[in-house]
Coordinates of C-alpha atoms and ligand atoms in Angstrom, one line a residue:
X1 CA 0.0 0.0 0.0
X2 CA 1.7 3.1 -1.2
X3 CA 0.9 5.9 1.2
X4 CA 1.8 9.0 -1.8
X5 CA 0.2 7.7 -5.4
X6 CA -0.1 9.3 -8.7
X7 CA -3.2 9.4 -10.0
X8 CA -4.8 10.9 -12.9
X9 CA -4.9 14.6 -13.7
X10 CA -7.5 16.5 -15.4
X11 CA -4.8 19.5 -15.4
X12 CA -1.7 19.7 -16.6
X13 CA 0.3 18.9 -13.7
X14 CA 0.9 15.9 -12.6
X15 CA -1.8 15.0 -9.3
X16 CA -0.5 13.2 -6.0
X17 CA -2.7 11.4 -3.7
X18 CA -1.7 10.7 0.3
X19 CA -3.0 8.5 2.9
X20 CA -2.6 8.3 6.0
X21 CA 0.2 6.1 7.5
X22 CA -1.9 5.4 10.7
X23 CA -4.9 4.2 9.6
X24 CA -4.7 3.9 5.5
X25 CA -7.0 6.1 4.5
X26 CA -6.6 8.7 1.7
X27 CA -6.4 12.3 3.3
X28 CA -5.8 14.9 0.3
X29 CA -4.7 15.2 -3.2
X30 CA -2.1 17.5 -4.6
X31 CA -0.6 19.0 -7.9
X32 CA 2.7 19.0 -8.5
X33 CA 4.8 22.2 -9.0
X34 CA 6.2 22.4 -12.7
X35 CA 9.6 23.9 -13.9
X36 CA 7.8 26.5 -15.0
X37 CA 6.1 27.5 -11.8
X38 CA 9.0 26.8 -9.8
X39 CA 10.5 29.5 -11.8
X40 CA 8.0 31.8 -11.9
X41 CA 7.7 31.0 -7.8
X42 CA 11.5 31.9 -8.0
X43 CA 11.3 35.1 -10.0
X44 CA 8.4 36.6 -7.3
X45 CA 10.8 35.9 -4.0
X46 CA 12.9 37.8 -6.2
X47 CA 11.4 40.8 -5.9
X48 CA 9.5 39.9 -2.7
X49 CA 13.5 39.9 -1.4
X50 CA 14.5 43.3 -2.3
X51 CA 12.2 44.8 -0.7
X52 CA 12.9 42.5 2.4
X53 CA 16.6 43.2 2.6
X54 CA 15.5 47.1 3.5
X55 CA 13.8 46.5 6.5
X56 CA 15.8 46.7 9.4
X57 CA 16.6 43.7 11.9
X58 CA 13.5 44.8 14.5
X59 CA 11.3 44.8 11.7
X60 CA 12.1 41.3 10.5
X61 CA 12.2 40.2 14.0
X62 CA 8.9 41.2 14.1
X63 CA 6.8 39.3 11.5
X64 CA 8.5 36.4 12.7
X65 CA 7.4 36.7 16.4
X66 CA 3.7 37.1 14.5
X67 CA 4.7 33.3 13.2
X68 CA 5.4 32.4 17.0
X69 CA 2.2 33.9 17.9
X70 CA 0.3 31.7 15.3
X71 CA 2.3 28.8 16.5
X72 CA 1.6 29.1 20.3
X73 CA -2.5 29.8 19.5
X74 CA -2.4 27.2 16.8
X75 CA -0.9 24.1 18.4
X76 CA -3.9 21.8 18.3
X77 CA -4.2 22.5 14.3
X78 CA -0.3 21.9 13.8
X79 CA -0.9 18.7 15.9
X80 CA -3.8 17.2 13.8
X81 CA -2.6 17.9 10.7
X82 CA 1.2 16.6 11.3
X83 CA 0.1 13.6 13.3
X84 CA -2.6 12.7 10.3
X85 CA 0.2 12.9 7.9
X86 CA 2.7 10.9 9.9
X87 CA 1.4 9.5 12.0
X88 CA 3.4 10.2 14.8
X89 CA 3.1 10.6 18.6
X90 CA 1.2 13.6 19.7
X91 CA 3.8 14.3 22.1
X92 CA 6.3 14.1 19.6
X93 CA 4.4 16.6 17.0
X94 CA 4.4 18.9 20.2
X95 CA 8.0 18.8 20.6
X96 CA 9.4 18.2 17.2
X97 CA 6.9 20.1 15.8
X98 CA 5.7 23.5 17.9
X99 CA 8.5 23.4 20.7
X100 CA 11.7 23.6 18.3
X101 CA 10.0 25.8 15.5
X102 CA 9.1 28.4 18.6
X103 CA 12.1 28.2 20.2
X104 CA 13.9 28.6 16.8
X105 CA 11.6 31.6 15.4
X106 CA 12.3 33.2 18.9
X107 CA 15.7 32.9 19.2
X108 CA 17.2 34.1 16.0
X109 CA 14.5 37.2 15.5
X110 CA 15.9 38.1 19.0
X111 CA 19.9 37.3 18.3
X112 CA 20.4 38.3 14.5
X113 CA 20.8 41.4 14.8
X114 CA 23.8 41.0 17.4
X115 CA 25.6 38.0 15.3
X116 CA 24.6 39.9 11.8
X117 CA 25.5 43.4 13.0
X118 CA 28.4 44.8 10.7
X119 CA 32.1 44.2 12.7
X120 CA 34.9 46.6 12.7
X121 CA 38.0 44.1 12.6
X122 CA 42.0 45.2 13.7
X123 CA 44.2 44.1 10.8
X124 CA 47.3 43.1 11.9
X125 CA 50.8 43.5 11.4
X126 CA 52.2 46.2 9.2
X127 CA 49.2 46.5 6.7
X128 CA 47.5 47.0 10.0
X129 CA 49.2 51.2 10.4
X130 CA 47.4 51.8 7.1
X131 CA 44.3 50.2 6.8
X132 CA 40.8 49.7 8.5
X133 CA 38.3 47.0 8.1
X134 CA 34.7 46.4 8.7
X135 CA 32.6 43.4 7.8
X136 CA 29.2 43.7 7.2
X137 CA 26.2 40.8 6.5
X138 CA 24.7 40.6 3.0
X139 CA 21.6 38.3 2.6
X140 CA 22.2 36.0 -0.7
X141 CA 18.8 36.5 -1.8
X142 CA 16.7 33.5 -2.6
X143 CA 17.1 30.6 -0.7
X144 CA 15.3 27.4 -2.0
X145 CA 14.3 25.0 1.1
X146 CA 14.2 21.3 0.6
X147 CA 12.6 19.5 3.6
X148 CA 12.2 15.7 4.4
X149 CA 9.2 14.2 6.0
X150 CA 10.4 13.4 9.0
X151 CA 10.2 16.6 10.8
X152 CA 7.9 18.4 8.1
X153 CA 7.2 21.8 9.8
X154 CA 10.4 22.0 12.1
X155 CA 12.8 21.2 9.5
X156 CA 11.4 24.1 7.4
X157 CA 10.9 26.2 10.3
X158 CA 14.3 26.6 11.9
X159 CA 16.1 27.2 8.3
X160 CA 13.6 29.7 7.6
X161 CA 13.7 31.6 10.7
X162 CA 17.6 31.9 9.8
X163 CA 17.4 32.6 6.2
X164 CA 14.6 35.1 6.7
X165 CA 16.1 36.8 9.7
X166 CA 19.7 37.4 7.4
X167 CA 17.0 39.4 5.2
X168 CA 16.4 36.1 2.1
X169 CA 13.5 35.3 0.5
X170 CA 12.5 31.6 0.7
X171 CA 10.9 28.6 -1.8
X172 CA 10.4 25.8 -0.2
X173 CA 9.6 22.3 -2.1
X174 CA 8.7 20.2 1.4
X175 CA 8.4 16.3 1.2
X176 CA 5.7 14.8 -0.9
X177 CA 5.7 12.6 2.0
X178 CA 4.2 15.5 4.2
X179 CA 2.7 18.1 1.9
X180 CA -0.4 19.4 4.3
X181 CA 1.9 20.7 6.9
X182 CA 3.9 22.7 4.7
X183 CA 0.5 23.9 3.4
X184 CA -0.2 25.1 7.0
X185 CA 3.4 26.7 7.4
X186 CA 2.2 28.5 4.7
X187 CA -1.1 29.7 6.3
X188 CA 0.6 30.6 9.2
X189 CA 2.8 33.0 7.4
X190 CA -0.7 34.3 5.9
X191 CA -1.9 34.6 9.1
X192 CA 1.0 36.9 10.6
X193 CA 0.7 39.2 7.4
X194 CA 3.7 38.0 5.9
X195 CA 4.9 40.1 2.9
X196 CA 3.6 38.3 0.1
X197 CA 5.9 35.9 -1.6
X198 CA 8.1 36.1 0.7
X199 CA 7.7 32.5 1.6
X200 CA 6.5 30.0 -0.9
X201 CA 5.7 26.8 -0.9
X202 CA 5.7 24.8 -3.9
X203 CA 4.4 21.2 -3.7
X204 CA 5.8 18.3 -5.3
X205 CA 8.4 15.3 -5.4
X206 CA 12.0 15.0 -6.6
X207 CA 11.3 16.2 -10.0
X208 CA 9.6 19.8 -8.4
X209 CA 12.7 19.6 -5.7
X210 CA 15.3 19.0 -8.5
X211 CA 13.4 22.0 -11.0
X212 CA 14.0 24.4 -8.0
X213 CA 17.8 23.8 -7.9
X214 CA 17.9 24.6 -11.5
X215 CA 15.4 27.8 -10.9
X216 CA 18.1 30.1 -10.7
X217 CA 18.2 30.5 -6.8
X218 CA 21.0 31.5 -4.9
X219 CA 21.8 28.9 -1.8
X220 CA 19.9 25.3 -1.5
X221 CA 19.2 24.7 2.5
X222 CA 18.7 20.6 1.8
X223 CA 18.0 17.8 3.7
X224 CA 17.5 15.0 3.3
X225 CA 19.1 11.9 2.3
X226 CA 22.6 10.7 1.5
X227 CA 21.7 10.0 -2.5
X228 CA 19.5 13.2 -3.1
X229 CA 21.8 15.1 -1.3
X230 CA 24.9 13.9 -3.5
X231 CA 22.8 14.9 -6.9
X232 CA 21.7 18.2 -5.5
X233 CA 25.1 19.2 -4.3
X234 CA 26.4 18.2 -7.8
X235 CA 23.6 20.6 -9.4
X236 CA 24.8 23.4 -7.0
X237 CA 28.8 22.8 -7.7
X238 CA 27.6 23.0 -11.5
X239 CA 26.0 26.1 -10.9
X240 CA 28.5 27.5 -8.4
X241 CA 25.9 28.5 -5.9
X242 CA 26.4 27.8 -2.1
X243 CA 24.6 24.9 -0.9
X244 CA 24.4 23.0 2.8
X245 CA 23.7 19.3 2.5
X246 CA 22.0 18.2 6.1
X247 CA 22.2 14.3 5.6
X248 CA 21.3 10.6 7.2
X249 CA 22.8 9.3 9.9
X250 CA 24.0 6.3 11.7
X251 CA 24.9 7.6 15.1
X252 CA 26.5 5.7 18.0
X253 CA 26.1 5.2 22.1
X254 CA 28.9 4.4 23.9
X255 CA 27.9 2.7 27.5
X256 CA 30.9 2.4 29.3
X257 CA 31.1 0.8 32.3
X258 CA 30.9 3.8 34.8
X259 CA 27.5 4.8 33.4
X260 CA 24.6 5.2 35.4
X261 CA 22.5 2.5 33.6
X262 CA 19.1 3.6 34.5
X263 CA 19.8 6.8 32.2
X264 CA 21.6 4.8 29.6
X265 CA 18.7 2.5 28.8
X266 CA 16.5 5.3 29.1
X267 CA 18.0 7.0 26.4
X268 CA 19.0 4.0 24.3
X269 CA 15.6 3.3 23.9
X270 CA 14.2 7.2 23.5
X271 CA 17.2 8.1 21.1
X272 CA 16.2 4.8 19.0
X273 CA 12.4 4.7 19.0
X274 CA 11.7 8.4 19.3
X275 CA 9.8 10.3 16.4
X276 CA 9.3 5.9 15.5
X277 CA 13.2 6.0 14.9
X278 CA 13.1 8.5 11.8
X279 CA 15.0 10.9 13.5
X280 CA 18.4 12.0 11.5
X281 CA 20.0 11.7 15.0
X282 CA 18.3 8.7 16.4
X283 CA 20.4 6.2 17.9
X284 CA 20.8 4.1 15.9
X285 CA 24.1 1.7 17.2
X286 CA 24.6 0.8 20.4
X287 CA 28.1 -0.1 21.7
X288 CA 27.8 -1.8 25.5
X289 CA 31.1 -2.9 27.0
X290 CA 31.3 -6.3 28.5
X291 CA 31.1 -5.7 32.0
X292 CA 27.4 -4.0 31.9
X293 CA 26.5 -5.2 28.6
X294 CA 23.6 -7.9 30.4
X295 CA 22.5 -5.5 32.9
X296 CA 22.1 -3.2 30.4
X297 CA 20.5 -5.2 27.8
X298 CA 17.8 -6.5 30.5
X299 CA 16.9 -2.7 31.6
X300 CA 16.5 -1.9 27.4
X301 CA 14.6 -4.8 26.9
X302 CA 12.1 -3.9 30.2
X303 CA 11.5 -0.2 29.0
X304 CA 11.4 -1.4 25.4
X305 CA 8.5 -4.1 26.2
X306 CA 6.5 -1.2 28.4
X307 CA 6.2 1.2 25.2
X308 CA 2.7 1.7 23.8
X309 CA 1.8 1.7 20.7
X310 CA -1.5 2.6 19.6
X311 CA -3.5 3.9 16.4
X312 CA -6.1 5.5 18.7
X313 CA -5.9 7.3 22.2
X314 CA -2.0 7.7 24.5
X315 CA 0.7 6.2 21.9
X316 CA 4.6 6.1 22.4
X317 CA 5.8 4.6 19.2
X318 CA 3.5 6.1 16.2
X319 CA 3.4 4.9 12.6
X320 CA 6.0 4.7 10.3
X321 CA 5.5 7.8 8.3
X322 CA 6.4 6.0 5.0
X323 CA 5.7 2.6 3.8
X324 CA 9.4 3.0 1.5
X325 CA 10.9 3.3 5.0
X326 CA 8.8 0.7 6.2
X327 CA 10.3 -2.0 3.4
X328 CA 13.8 -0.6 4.5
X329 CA 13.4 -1.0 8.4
X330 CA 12.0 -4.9 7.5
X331 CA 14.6 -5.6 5.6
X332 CA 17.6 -4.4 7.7
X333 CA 15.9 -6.5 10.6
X334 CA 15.4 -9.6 8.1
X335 CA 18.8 -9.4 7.2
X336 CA 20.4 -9.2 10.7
X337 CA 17.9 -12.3 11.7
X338 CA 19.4 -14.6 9.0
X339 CA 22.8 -13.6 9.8
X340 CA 22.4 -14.8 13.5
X341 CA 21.2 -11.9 15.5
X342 CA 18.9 -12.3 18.0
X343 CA 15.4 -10.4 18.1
X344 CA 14.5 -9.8 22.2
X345 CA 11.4 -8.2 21.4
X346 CA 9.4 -6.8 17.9
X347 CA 11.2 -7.5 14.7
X348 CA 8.4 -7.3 13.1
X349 CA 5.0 -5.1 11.7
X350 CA 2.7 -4.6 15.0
X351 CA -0.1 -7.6 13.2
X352 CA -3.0 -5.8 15.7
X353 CA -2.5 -2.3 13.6
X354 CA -4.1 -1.6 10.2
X355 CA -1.2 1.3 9.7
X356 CA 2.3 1.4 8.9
X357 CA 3.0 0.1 12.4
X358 CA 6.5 -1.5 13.0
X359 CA 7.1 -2.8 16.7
X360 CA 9.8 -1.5 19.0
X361 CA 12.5 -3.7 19.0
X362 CA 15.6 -4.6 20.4
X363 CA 18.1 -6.9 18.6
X364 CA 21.5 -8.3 20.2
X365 CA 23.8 -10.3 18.8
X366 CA 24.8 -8.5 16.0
X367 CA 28.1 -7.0 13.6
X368 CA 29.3 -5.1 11.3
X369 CA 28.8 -7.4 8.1
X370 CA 24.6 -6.8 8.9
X371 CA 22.5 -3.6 7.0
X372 CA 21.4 -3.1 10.9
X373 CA 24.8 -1.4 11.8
X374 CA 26.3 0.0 8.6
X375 CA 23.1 1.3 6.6
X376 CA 20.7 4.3 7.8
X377 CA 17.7 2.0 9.4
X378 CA 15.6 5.1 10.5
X379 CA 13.2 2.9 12.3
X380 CA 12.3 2.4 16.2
X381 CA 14.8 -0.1 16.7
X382 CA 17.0 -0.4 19.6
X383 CA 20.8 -2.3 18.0
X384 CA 23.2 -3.0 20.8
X385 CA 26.5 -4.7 20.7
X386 CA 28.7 -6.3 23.1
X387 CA 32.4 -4.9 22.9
X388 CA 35.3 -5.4 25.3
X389 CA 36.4 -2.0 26.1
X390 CA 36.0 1.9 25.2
X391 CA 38.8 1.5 22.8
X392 CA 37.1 -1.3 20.8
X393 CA 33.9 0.9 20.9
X394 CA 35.6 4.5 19.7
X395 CA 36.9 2.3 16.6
X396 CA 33.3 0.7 15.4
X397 CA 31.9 4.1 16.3
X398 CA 33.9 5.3 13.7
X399 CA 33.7 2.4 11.5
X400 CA 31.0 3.8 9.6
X401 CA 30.6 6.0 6.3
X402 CA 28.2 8.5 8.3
X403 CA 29.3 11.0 10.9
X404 CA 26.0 12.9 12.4
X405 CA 26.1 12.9 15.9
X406 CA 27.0 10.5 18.7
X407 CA 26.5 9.9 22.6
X408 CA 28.5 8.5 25.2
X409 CA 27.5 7.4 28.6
X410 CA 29.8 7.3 31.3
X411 CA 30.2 8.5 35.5
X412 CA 33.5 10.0 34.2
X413 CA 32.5 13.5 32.8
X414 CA 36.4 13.7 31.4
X415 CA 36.5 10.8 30.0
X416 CA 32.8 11.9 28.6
X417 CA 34.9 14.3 27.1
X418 CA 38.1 12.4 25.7
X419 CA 35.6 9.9 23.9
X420 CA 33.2 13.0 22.8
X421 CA 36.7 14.5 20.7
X422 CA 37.8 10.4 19.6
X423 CA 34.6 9.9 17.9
X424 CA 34.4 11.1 14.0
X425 CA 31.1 12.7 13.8
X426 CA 29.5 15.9 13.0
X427 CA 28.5 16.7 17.6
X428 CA 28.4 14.7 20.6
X429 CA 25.9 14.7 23.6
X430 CA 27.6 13.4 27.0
X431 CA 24.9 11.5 29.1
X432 CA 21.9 12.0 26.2
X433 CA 20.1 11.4 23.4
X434 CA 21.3 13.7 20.7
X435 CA 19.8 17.1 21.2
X436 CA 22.4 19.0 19.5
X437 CA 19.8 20.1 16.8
X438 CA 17.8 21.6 19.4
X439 CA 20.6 23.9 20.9
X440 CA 20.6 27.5 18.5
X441 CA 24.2 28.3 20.1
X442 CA 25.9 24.9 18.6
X443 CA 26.3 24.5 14.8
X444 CA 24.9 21.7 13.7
X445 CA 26.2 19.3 10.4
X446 CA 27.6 16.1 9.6
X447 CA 30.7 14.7 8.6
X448 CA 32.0 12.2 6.3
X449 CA 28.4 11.2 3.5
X450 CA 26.4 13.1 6.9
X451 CA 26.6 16.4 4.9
X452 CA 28.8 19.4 4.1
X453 CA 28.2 23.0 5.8
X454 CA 26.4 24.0 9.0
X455 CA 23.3 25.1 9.8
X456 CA 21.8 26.8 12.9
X457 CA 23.8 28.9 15.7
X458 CA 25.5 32.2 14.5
X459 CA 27.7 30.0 11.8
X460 CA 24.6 28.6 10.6
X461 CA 23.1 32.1 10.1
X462 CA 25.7 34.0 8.4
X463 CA 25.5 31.2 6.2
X464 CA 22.9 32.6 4.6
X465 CA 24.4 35.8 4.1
X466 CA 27.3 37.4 1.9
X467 CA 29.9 37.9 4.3
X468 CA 31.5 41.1 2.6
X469 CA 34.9 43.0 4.3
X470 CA 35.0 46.5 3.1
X471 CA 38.7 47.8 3.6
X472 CA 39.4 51.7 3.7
X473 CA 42.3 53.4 4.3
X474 CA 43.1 54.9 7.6
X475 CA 44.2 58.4 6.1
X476 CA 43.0 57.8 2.3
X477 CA 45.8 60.5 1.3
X478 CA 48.9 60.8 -0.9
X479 CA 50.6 57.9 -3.0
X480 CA 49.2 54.4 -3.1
X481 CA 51.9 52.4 -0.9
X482 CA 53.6 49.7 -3.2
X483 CA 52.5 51.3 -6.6
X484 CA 53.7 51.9 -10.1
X485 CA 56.7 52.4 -11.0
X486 CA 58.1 49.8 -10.1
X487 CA 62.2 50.8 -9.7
X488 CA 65.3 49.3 -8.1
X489 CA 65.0 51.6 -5.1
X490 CA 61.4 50.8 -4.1
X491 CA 62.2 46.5 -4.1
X492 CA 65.4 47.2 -1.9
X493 CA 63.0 49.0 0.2
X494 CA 60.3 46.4 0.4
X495 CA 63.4 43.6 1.3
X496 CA 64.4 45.8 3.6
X497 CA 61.2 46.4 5.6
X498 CA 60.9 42.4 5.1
X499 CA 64.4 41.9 7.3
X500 CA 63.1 44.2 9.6
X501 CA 59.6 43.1 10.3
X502 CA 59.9 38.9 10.4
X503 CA 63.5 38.8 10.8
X504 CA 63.1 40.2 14.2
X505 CA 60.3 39.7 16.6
X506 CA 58.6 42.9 15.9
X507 CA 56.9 40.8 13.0
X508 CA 55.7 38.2 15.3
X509 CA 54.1 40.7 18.3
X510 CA 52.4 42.7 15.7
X511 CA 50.2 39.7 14.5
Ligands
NAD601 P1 15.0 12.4 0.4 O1 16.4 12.7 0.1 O2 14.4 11.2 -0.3 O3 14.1 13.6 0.1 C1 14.4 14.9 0.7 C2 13.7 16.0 -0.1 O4 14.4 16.0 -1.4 C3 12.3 15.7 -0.4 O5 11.6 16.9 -0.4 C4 12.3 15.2 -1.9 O6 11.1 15.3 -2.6 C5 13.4 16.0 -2.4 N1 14.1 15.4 -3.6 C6 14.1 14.1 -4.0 N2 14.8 14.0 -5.2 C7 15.3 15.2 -5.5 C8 16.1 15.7 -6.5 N3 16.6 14.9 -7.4 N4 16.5 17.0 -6.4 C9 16.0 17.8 -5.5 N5 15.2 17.4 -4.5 C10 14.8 16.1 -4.5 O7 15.0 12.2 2.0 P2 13.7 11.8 2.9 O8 13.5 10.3 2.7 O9 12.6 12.7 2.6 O10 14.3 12.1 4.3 C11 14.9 11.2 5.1 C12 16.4 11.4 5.2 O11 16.6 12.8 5.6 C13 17.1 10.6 6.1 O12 18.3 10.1 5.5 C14 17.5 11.4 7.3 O13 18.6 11.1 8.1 C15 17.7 12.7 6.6 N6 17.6 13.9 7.5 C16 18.7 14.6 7.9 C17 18.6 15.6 8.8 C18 19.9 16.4 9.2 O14 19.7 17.4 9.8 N7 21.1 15.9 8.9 C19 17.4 15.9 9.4 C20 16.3 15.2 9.0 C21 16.4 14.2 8.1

């Protein structure tokens, strides 16, 4: 059953139909965006954007606290509309899905203007005595969004609030997965009197998504996964424009020994089942050493088996969102059974559900030659390993071709530390879940196939800006030092000030 069908079109465009993960049924039919549109979508931010980029910081700042204010009054419609489309835990639309886009929206209307402010900056060394310099913010100017369905109105929320806030216009292509919520995004912005076309949304799958790279915008704010990523990061090298590739994700827990266990389980089993598992930071590997590993296994498997899951009423595991993900979660688990892993609990599609339900599960037994611990599962599935020591879990941490995020677990907060800088990933949370995402003062991105560039904090936001030094000179009179002609006597000068300045230490202080 394919939750997101084409069907027949009496337009021109091709027509998408969606169900509902949780219970099947068809909730809403959509066009898709053309070239054409896209670019015509394109061409309005445009001008939309000029007119934008005049308004001063307080003014931005405050059309998006009219969002906030939409977002705070709104929250049962945000909640009905995501969790019909997903399928997901109500508590987990709340958080994901009105907690992070609020705290977002609030914290960069209230901080741009102090990270975006223009910057005097002291030159140093020689050039220094001559020269001033200030720095100021530029935004780019059209920024296409490219959202995934996993976090449909938080993953477009948060990069807005940045790329708006740096004074860009925005056209968004969200997930065909999770169209309705975008569609509510979009009211929202209505809603708080948004200058029109400032934000638009234009509907449709990878075709609409791969017609706005080539729409003549000036960054792409992806995310999404590994593949897509690699072809739209290929588009944007093409056409030289800046791009940041937020990616998948296999990230590790480190239990060591010292850890209080209680916790670790906890968050084994929240950082692997929450948002059902498709979070790009979920937990997806677990590394246990030996001395705790069946305590620890025991506790996972207790708070695994007490999880609800439900297509009606309280629910701790929802739907999968996607029944493509659902054929990838099944067979990562199938694979790792006929290798010789050992299934404690789930393993398999919740039978009593009519949804895209998949059971939490905890699997044991397992290594690195299985799809369970090399390949993005994205499902609510809790993977734990036995290892020796620290050491041998730092190196199958890093055994991987991802590098999101990570945790370790330990009594020890410097050894939390020395493991935190060993593992290769894009952040670290010490005694968590990964909540990196959720902090606006740490840049978040991946390394190694995880992504390229950051987004969020102040390195995220001037990322969607033009970062433009202007260099004057301190007295702007008489002859341009180092100029034409060129003559015997001015290169024994210059060698001479060379000797001077690095040969001794004056060279050295100055800088
Ligand atoms: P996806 O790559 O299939 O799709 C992402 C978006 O790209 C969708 O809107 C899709 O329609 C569009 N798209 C598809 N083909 C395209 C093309 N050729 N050109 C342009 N756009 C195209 O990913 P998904 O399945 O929607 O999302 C799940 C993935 O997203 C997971 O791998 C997850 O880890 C990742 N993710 C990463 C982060 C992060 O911050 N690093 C956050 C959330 C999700």
């Amino acid at each position: 059953m394919a939750i997101i069908e084409e069907i027949e079109s009496t337009g021109s465009r091709r027509r998408l139909r969606a169900l509902s993960p949780s219970t099947l049924e068809p909730i809403g039919e959509f066009d898709c965006a053309t070239a054409e549109d896209v670019k015509l979508a394109v061409e309005r931010a445009r001008k939309a954007q000029s007119d934008w980029a005049r308004r001063s910081f307080d003014e931005r700042a405050a059309v998006l606290y009219r969002l906030l204010d939409q977002f705070v009054s709104c929250q049962d419609e945000i909640i009905d509309a995501v969790v019909q489309e997903t399928g997901k835990a109500r508590a987990e639309a709340i958080s994901m899905e009105i907690y992070a886009p609020c705290d977002a929206l609030t914290y960069y209307a209230k901080n741009a203007k102090k990270i975006l402010k223009p910057q005097k900056r002291r030159i140093h060394g020689m050039l220094g005595l001559m020269k001033k310099l200030r720095v100021i913010y530029e935004p780019l100017g059209v920024v296409g969004l490219i959202t995934p369905w996993n976090g449909p109105v938080a993953l477009a929320v948060v990069p807005m609030a940045q790329a708006l806030m740096a004074g860009n216009a925005i056209v968004h292509k969200p997930s065909e997965v999770t169209p309705f919520s975008a569609l509510l995004v979009k009211q929202f912005t209505e809603a708080a009197d948004f200058p029109p076309d400032l934000y638009q949304v234009v509907q449709g799958d990878g075709h609409t998504g791969a017609a706005l790279v080539e729409a003549g915008v000036d960054k792409i704010s992806f995310t999404g996964s590994v593949n897509t990523g690699r072809l739209v990061a290929e588009a944007c090298g093409r056409q030289l424009i800046p791009c940041t590739m937020e990616l998948g994700g296999k990230d590790a827990m480190i239990v060591c020994a010292d850890a209080d266990l209680d916790r670790a389980a906890e968050g084994a089993v929240l950082g692997s089942c929450m948002n059902t598992g498709h979070y790009c930071c979920g937990t997806e590997r677990v590394y246990a050493v030996g001395e705790i590993y069946d305590a620890f296994v025991d506790k996972v498997v207790e708070r695994t088996r007490a999880l609800r899951q439900s297509d009606t009423g309280e629910t701790d595991v929802g739907a999968v969102f996607w029944d493509r993900q659902l054929e990838i979660i099944e067979s990562h688990v199938n694979d790792a059974k006929a290798k010789g892993a050992t299934i404690h609990l789930g393993g398999q599609r919740n039978p009593k559900l009519k949804g895209l339900y998949f059971e939490p599960t905890v699997v044991t037994g397992l290594t690195h030659d299985m799809d369970l611990m090399t390949k993005e599962t994205f499902g609510p599935i809790v993977s734990i390993m036995r290892v020796q020591d620290e050491a041998e879990a730092i190196r199958l941490a890093n055994d991987s071709e991802y590098g999101l995020n990570g945790n370790v677990w330990t009594g020890d907060s410097e050894k939390a530390q020395r493991i935190a800088e060993k593992i290769e990933t894009g952040g670290v949370c010490i005694n968590d879940m990964a909540i990196t995402y959720g902090i606006h003062e740490a840049p978040f991105g991946g390394v190694k196939a995880s992504g390229v560039g950051k987004v969020n904090s102040a390195t995220g936001l001037k990322g969607y800006c033009h970062e433009k030094p202007i260099a004057s000179d301190r007295r702007g009179k008489g002859k341009i030092q180092g100029g034409y002609p060129y003559t015997k006597k001015s290169e024994e000068g210059l060698q001479k000030l060379i000797r001077f300045w690095w040969g001794t230490p004056l060279g050295r202080f100055f800088s």
